[in-house]
Coordinates of C-alpha atoms and ligand atoms in Angstrom, one line a residue:
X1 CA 129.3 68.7 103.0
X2 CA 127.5 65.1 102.8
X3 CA 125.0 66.1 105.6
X4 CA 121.5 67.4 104.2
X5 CA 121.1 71.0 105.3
X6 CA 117.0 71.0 106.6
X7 CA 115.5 74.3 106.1
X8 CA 112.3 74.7 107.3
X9 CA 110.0 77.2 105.3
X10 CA 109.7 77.1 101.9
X11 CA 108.8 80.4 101.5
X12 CA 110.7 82.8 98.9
X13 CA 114.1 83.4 101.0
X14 CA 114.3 79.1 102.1
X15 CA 113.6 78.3 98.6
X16 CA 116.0 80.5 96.9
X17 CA 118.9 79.5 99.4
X18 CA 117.9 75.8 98.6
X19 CA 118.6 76.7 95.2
X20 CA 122.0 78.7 96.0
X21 CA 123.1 75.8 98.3
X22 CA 122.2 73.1 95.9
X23 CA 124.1 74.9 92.8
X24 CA 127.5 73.6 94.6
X25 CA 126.4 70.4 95.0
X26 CA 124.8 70.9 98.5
X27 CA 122.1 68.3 99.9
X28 CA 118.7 70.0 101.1
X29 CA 115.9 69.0 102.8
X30 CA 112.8 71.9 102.5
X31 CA 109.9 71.2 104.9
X32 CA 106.9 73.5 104.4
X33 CA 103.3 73.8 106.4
X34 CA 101.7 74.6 103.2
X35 CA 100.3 72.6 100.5
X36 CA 102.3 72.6 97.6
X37 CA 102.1 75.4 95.5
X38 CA 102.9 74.1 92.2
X39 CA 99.1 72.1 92.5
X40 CA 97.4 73.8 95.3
X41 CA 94.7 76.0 94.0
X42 CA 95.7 79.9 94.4
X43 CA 93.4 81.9 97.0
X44 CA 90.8 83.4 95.5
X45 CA 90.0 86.9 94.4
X46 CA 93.8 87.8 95.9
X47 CA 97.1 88.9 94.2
X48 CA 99.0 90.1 96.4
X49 CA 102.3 91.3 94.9
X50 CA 106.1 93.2 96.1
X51 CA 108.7 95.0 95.0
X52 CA 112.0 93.6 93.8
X53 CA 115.0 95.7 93.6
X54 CA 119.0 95.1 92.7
X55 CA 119.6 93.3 96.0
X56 CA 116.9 90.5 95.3
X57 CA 117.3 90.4 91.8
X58 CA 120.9 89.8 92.0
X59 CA 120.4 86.5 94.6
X60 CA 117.7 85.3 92.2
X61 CA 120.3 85.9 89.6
X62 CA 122.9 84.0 91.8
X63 CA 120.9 81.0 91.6
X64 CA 119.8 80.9 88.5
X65 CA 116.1 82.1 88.9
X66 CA 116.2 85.3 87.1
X67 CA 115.1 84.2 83.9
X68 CA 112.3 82.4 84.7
X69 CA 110.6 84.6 86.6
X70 CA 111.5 87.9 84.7
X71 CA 108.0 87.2 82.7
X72 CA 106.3 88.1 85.7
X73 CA 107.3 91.1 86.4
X74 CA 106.1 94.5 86.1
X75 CA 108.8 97.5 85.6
X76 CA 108.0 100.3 87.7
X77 CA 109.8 103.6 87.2
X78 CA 108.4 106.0 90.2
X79 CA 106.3 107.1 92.4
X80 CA 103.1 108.3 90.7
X81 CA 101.6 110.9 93.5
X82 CA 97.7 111.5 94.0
X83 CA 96.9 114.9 95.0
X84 CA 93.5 114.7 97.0
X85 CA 92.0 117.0 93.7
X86 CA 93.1 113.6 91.4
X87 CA 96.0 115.3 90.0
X88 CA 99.0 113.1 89.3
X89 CA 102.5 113.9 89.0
X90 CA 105.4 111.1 88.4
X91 CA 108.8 111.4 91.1
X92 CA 111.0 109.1 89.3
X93 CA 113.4 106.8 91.4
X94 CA 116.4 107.2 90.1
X95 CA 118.3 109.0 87.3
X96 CA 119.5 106.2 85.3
X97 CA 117.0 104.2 82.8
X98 CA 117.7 101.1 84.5
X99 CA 117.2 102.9 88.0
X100 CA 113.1 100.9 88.7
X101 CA 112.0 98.6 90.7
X102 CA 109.9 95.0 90.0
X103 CA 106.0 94.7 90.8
X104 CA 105.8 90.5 90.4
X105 CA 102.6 88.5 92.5
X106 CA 104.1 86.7 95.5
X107 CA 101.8 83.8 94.9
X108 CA 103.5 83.3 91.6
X109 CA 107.7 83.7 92.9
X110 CA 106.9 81.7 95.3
X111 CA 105.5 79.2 92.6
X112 CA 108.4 79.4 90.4
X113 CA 110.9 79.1 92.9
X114 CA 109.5 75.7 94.1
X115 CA 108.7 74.6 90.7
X116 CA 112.6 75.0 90.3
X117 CA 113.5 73.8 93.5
X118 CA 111.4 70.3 92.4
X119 CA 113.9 70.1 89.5
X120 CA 116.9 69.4 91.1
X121 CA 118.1 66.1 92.3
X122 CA 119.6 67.5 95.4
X123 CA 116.6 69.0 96.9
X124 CA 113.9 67.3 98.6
X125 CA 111.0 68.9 98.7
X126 CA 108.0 67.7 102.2
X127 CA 104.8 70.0 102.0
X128 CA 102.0 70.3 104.4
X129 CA 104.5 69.8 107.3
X130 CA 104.5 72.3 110.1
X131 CA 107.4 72.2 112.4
X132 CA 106.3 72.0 115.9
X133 CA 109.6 72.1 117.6
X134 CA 113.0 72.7 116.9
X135 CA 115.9 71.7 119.4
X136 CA 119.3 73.1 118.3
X137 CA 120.7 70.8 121.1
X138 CA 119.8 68.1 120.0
X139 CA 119.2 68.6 116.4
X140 CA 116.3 67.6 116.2
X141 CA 113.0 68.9 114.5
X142 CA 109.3 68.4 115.1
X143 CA 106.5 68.3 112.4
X144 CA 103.0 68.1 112.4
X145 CA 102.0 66.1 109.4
X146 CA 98.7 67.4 108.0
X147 CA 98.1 64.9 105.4
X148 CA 98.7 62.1 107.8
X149 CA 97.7 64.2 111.1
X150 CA 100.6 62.4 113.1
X151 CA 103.9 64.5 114.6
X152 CA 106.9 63.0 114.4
X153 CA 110.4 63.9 114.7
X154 CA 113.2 64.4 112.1
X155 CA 117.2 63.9 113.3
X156 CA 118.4 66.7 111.5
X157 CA 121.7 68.4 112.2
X158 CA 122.3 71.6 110.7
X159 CA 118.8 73.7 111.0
X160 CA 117.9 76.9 109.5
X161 CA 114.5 78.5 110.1
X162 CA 113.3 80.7 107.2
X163 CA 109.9 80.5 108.1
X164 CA 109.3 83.7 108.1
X165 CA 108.2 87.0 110.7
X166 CA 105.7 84.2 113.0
X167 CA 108.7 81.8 113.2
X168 CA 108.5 78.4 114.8
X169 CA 111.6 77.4 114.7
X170 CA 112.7 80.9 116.8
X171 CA 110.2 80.6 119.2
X172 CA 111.7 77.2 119.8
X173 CA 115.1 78.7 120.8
X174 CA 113.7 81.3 122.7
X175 CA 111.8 78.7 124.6
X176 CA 115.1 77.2 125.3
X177 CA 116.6 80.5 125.7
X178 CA 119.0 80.0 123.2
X179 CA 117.6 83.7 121.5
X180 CA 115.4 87.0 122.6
X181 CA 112.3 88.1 120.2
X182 CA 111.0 91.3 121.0
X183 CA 108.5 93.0 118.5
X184 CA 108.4 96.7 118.4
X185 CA 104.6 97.3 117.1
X186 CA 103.7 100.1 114.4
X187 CA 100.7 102.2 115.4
X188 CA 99.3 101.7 111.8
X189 CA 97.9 98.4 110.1
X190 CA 97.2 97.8 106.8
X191 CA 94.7 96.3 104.1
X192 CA 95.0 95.3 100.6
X193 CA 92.2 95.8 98.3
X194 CA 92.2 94.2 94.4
X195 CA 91.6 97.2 91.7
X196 CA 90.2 94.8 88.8
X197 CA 91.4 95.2 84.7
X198 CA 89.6 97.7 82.5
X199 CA 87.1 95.7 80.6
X200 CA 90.1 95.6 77.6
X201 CA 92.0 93.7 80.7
X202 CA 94.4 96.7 80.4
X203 CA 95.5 98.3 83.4
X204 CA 93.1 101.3 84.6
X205 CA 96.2 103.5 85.9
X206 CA 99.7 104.2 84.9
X207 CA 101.0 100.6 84.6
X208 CA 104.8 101.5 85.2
X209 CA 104.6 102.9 88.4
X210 CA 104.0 102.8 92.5
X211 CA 101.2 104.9 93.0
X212 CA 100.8 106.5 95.9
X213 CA 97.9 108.6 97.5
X214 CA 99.9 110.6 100.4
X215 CA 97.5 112.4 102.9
X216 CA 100.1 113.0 105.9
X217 CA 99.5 110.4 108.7
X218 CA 98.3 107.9 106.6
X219 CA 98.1 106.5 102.9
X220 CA 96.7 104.4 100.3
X221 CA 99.4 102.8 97.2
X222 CA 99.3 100.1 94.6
X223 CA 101.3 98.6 92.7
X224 CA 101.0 96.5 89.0
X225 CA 99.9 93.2 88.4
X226 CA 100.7 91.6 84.7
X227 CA 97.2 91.0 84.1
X228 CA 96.1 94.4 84.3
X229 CA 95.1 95.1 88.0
X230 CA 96.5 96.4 90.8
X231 CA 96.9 95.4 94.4
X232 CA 96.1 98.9 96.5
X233 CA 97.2 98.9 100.1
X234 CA 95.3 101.0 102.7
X235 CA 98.0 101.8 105.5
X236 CA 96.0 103.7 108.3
X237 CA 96.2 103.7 112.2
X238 CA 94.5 101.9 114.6
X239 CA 92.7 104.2 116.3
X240 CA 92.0 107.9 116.3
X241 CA 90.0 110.3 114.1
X242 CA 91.5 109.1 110.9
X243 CA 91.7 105.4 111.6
X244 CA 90.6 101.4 110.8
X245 CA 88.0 102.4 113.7
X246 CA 86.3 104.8 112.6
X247 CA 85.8 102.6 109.1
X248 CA 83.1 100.8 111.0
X249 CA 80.3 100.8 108.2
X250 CA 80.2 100.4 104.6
X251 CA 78.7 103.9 104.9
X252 CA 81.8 105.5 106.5
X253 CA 84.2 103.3 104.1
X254 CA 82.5 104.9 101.4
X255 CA 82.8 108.3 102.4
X256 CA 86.2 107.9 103.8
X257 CA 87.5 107.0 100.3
X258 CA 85.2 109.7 98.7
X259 CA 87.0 112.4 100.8
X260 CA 90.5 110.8 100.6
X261 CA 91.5 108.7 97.4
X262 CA 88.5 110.0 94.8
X263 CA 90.3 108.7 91.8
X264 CA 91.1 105.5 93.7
X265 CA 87.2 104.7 94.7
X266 CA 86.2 105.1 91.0
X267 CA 88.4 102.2 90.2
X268 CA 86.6 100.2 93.3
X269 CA 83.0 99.6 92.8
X270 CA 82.5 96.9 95.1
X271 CA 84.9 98.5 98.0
X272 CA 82.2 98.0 100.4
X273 CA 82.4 93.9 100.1
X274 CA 86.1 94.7 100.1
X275 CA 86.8 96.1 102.9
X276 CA 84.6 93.7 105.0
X277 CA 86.2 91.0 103.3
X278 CA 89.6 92.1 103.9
X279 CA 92.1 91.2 106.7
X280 CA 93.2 94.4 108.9
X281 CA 96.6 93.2 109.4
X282 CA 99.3 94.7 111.8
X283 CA 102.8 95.6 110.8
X284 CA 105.9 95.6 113.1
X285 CA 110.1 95.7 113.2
X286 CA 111.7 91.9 115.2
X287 CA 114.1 92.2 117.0
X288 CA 115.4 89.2 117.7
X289 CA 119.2 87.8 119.0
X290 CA 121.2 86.0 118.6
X291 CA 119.9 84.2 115.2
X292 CA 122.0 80.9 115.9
X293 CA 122.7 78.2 118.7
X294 CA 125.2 75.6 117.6
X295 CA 124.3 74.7 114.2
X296 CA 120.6 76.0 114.0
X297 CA 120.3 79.6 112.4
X298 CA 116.9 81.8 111.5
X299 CA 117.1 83.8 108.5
X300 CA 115.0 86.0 106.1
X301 CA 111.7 87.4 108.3
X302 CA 112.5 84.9 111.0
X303 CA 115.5 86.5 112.1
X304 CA 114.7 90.2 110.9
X305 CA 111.5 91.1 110.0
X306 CA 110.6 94.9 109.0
X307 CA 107.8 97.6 108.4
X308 CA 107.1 97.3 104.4
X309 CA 107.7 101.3 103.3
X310 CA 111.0 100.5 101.7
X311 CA 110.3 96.9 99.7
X312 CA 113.1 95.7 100.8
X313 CA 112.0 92.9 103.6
X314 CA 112.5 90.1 100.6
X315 CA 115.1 92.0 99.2
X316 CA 117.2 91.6 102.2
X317 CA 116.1 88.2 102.6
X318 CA 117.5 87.1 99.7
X319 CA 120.7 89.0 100.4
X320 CA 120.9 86.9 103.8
X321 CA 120.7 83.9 101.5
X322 CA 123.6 85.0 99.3
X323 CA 125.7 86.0 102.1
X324 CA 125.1 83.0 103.7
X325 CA 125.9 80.8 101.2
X326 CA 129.1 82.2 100.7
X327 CA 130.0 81.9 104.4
X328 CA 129.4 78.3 104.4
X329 CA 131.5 77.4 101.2
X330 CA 134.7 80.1 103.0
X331 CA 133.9 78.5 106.2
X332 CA 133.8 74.0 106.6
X333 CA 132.5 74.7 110.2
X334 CA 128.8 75.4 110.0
X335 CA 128.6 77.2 113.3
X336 CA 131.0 79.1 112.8
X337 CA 129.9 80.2 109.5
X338 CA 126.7 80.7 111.4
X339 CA 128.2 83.1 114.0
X340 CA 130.1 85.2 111.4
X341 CA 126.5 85.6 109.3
X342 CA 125.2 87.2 112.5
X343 CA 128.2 89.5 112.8
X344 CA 128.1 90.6 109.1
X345 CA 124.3 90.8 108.6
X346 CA 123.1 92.3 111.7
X347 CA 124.0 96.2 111.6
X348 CA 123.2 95.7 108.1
X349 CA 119.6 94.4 109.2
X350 CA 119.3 96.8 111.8
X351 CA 119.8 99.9 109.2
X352 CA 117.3 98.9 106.8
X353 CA 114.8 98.1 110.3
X354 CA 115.6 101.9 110.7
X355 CA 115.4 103.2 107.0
X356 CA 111.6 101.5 106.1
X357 CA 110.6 103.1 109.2
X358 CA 112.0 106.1 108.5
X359 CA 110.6 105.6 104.4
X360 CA 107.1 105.7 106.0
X361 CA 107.2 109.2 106.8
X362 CA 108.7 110.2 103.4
X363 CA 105.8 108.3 101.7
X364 CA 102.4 109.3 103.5
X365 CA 103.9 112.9 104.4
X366 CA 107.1 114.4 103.2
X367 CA 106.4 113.5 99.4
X368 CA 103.9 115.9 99.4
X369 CA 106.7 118.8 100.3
X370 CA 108.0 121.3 98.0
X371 CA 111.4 120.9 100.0
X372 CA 110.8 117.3 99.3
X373 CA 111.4 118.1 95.6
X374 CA 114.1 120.7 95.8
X375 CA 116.1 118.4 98.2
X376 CA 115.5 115.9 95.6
X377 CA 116.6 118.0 92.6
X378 CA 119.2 119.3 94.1
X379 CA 120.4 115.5 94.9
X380 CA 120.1 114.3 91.5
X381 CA 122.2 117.4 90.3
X382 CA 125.1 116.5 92.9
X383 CA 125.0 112.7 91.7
X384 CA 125.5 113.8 88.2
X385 CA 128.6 115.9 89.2
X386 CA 129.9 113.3 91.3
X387 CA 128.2 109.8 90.5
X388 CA 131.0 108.5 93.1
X389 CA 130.7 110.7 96.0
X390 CA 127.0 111.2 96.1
X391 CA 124.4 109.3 95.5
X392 CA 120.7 109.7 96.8
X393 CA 120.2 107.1 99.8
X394 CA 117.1 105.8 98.2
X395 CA 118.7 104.7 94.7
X396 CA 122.0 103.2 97.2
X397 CA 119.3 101.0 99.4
X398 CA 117.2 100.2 95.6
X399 CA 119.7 100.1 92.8
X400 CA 123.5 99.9 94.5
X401 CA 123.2 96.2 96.4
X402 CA 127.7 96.6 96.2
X403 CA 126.6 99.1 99.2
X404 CA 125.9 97.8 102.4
X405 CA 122.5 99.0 103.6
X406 CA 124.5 100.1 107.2
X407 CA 126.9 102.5 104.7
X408 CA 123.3 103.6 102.8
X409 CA 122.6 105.0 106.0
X410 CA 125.6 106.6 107.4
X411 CA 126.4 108.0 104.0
X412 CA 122.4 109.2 104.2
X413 CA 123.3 111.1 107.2
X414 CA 126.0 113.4 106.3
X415 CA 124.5 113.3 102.4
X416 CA 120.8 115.8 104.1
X417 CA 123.5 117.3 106.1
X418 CA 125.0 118.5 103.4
X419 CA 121.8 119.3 101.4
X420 CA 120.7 121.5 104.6
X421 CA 124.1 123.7 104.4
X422 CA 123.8 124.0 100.4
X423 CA 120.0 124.8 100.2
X424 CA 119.5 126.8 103.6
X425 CA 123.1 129.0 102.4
X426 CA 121.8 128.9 98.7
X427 CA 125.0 127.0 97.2
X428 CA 125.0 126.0 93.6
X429 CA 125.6 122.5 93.3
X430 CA 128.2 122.6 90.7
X431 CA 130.0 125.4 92.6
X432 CA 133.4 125.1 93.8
X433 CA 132.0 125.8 97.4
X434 CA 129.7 122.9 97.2
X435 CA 132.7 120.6 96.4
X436 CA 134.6 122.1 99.1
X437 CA 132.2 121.0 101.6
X438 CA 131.2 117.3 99.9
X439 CA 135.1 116.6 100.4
X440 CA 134.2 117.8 104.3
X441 CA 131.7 115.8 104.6
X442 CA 134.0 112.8 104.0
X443 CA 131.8 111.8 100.9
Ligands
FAD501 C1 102.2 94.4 103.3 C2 103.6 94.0 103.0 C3 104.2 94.4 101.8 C4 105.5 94.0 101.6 N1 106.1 94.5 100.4 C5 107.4 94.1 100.2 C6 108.1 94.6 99.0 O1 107.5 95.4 98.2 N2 109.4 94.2 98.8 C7 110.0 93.4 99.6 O2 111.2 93.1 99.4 N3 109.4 92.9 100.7 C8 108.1 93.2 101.0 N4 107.5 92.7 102.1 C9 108.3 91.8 103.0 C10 108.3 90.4 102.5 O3 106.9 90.0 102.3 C11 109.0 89.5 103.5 O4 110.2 90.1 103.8 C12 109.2 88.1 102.8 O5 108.0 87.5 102.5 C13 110.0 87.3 103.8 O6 110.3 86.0 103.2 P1 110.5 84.7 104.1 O7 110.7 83.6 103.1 O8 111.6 85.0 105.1 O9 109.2 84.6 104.9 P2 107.7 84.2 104.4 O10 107.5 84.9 103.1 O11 106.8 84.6 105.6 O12 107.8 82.6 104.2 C14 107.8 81.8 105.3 C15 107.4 80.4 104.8 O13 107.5 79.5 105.9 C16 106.4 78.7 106.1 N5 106.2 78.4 107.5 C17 105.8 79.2 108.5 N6 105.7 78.6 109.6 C18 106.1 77.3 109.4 C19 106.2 76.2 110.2 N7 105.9 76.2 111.5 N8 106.6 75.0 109.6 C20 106.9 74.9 108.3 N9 106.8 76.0 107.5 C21 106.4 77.2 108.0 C22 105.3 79.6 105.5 O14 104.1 78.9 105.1 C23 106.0 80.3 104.3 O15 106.0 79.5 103.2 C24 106.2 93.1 102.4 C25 105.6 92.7 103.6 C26 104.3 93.1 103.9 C27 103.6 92.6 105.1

């Protein structure tokens, strides 16, 4: 295709499809409200990171990313659980050594994946441009320059909007009413808080793994940073009698974190100034469709965004992207590639919407179980007998991206149905009767 695709966003999921596109030879134009991150100064006193998986780390693989940013990231191999006493206890993931997931900052992905971007020929790269207005019949998009504080428009053809879960471009359409955004609000926000090096700038907590502090209807994690922190995140409701609320005092922080997360406050001396510092910020599932009119299409958090409990919402992004990309090389009409990217992607969207929801409860509650742990024993033991049939709905949505997230699900469903009949009629798992009803199950 001659034309220049314009994507606007260049967050992680518009840069990394810039790269895909531009790999075969595709023209791309990446317009971006923010300053450019390969010379803007980072935000101070914040490192806010995520969890990659298979799913992302094959795209970034895909277009050639992989290496460079493998540097940055931090292997985590489970779930390192905080009883209220301090105890800790490691749940591995998966079964497999290479069964972990990726702590990397988001400051520094992002970073890399512009700094590559800026290498190639075919990619042009405009920062500190906010698009205004997008009109998919008339192809034409709207900036606000900030360096130059004019607007002006841009004839641009083919459109897609990756910029992300407060989208512009989507709002545009649904202004034309070209698309529906509804968003269904969690009850719970969240706050990240920075747990600072040990003076040897070693890391003050297990380094390879997700810690979580699980106290039922809410909870406190954090993940790895290379230079020895951690970025903790509060997850809490609004209101109630545990809640952000009731945290309305350094004095109540303080004890709230005394009673709840012990170990965690040790590592926090200056929580106080933290918290207060802090954004509350709210968390929420879009629901948004269609994601294209003619040739404009939103993608990534602009077309799907979800609650964070299963680290997938940039995972699935940059799934999107390599879908995407391989639609437009099958298919020479870009609408048309467009409309069968909604057909393909949706259910798969809508199933991992419905898994990190569901992924909360596990995390701040069911964890905590002993059913929890002879479900999961008893899981492991059936993947081992039959690595084919079975295999726990967690490591298919982490470390299997060759299934669909929509099959991760339904396969989910009849795998605890299966579980229920084994543990509640105390079935061995390598018993003949157990096989009997796996072959049932249509697994
Ligand atoms: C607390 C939290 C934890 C998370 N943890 C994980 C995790 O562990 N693993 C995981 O896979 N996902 C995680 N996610 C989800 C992940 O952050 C998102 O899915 C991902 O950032 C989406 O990428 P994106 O490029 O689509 O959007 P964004 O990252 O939002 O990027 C959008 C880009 O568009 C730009 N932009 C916005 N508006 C305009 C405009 N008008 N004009 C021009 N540019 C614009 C923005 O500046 C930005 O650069 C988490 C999310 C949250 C909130």
């Amino acid at each position: 295709m001659t034309e220049a695709i314009h994507i606007v966003g260049a967050g992680p999921v518009g840069t990394l499809l810039a790269l895909l596109l531009a790999r075969r030879g595709q023209r791309v134009h990446l317009h971006e409200r923010r300053a450019d991150p390969r010379t803007a100064a980072a935000e101070r006193g914040r490192s806010i990171n995520l969890a990659l998986a298979a799913r992302g780390l094959r795209a970034l693989e895909a277009a050639g990313a992989l290496e460079r940013i493998q540097g940055g990231m931090v292997q985590m191999t489970g779930r390192m659980l905080h009883e209220e006493s301090g105890a800790t206890r490691l749940l591995r993931y998966g079964q497999r050594a290479n069964e972990v997931i990726w702590s990397i900052s988001r400051a520094e992905l992002n970073r890399e994946l512009v700094a590559i971007a800026g290498e190639s020929p075919l990619i042009e790269l405009s920062f500190e441009r906010r698009c205004i207005d997008a009109d998919s019949e008339r192809e034409l998009l709207r900036f606000h320059d900030a360096v130059r504080d004019v607007e002006h428009e841009v004839a641009a053809g083919i459109i897609i909007g990756a910029d992300g879960a407060g989208s512009a471009v989507r709002q545009a359409l649904a202004a034309q009413d070209r698309c529906h955004a509804s968003e269904e609000p969690l009850e719970h926000d969240y706050k990240e808080l920075h747990i600072a090096a040990g003076a040897d700038g070693r890391h003050r907590m297990e380094a390879h793994a997700l810690h979580i502090w699980p106290r039922g209807n809410f909870m406190l994690i954090a993940l790895p940073n290379r230079d020895g922190s951690f970025t903790a995140t509060l997850f809490l409701p609004r209101t109630g009698a545990h809640s952000f609320a009731t945290l309305d005092s350094a004095a109540r922080v303080q004890q709230f974190f005394a009673a709840q997360f012990p170990d965690a406050l040790a590592l926090l001396p200056n929580l106080a100034a933290q918290f207060a510092a802090h954004p509350q910020s709210p968390l929420a599932t879009l629901h948004c469709w269609p994601w294209h009119a003619g040739r404009t299409l939103l993608i990534g958090d602009a077309a799907h965004a979800i609650v964070p409990f299963h680290g997938q919402g940039l995972n699935c992004g940059f799934e999107d992207c390599l879908v995407l990309d391989a639609l437009l090389q099958k298919h020479p009409d870009v609408a048309q590639a467009f409309a069968h990217f909604e057909a393909e992607r949706r259910i798969n969207t809508d199933a991992i919407a419905q898994m990190a929801l569901e992924n909360y409860q596990e995390m701040r509650d069911t964890v905590r179980s002993a059913d929890f742990e002879s479900r999961k024993t008893l899981a492991n033991e059936l993947e081992r007998l039959y690595p084919q049939r079975f295999i726990p709905r967690y490591s298919m949505v982490m470390f299997h991206p060759e299934i669909p997230y929509v099959d991760a699900l339904q396969r989910g469903i009849a795998q605890e149905r299966l579980l229920d009949v084994l543990l509640s009629q105390n079935i061995a798992a390598d018993s003949e009767a157990a096989r009997q009803l796996l072959f049932e199950a249509g697994l």
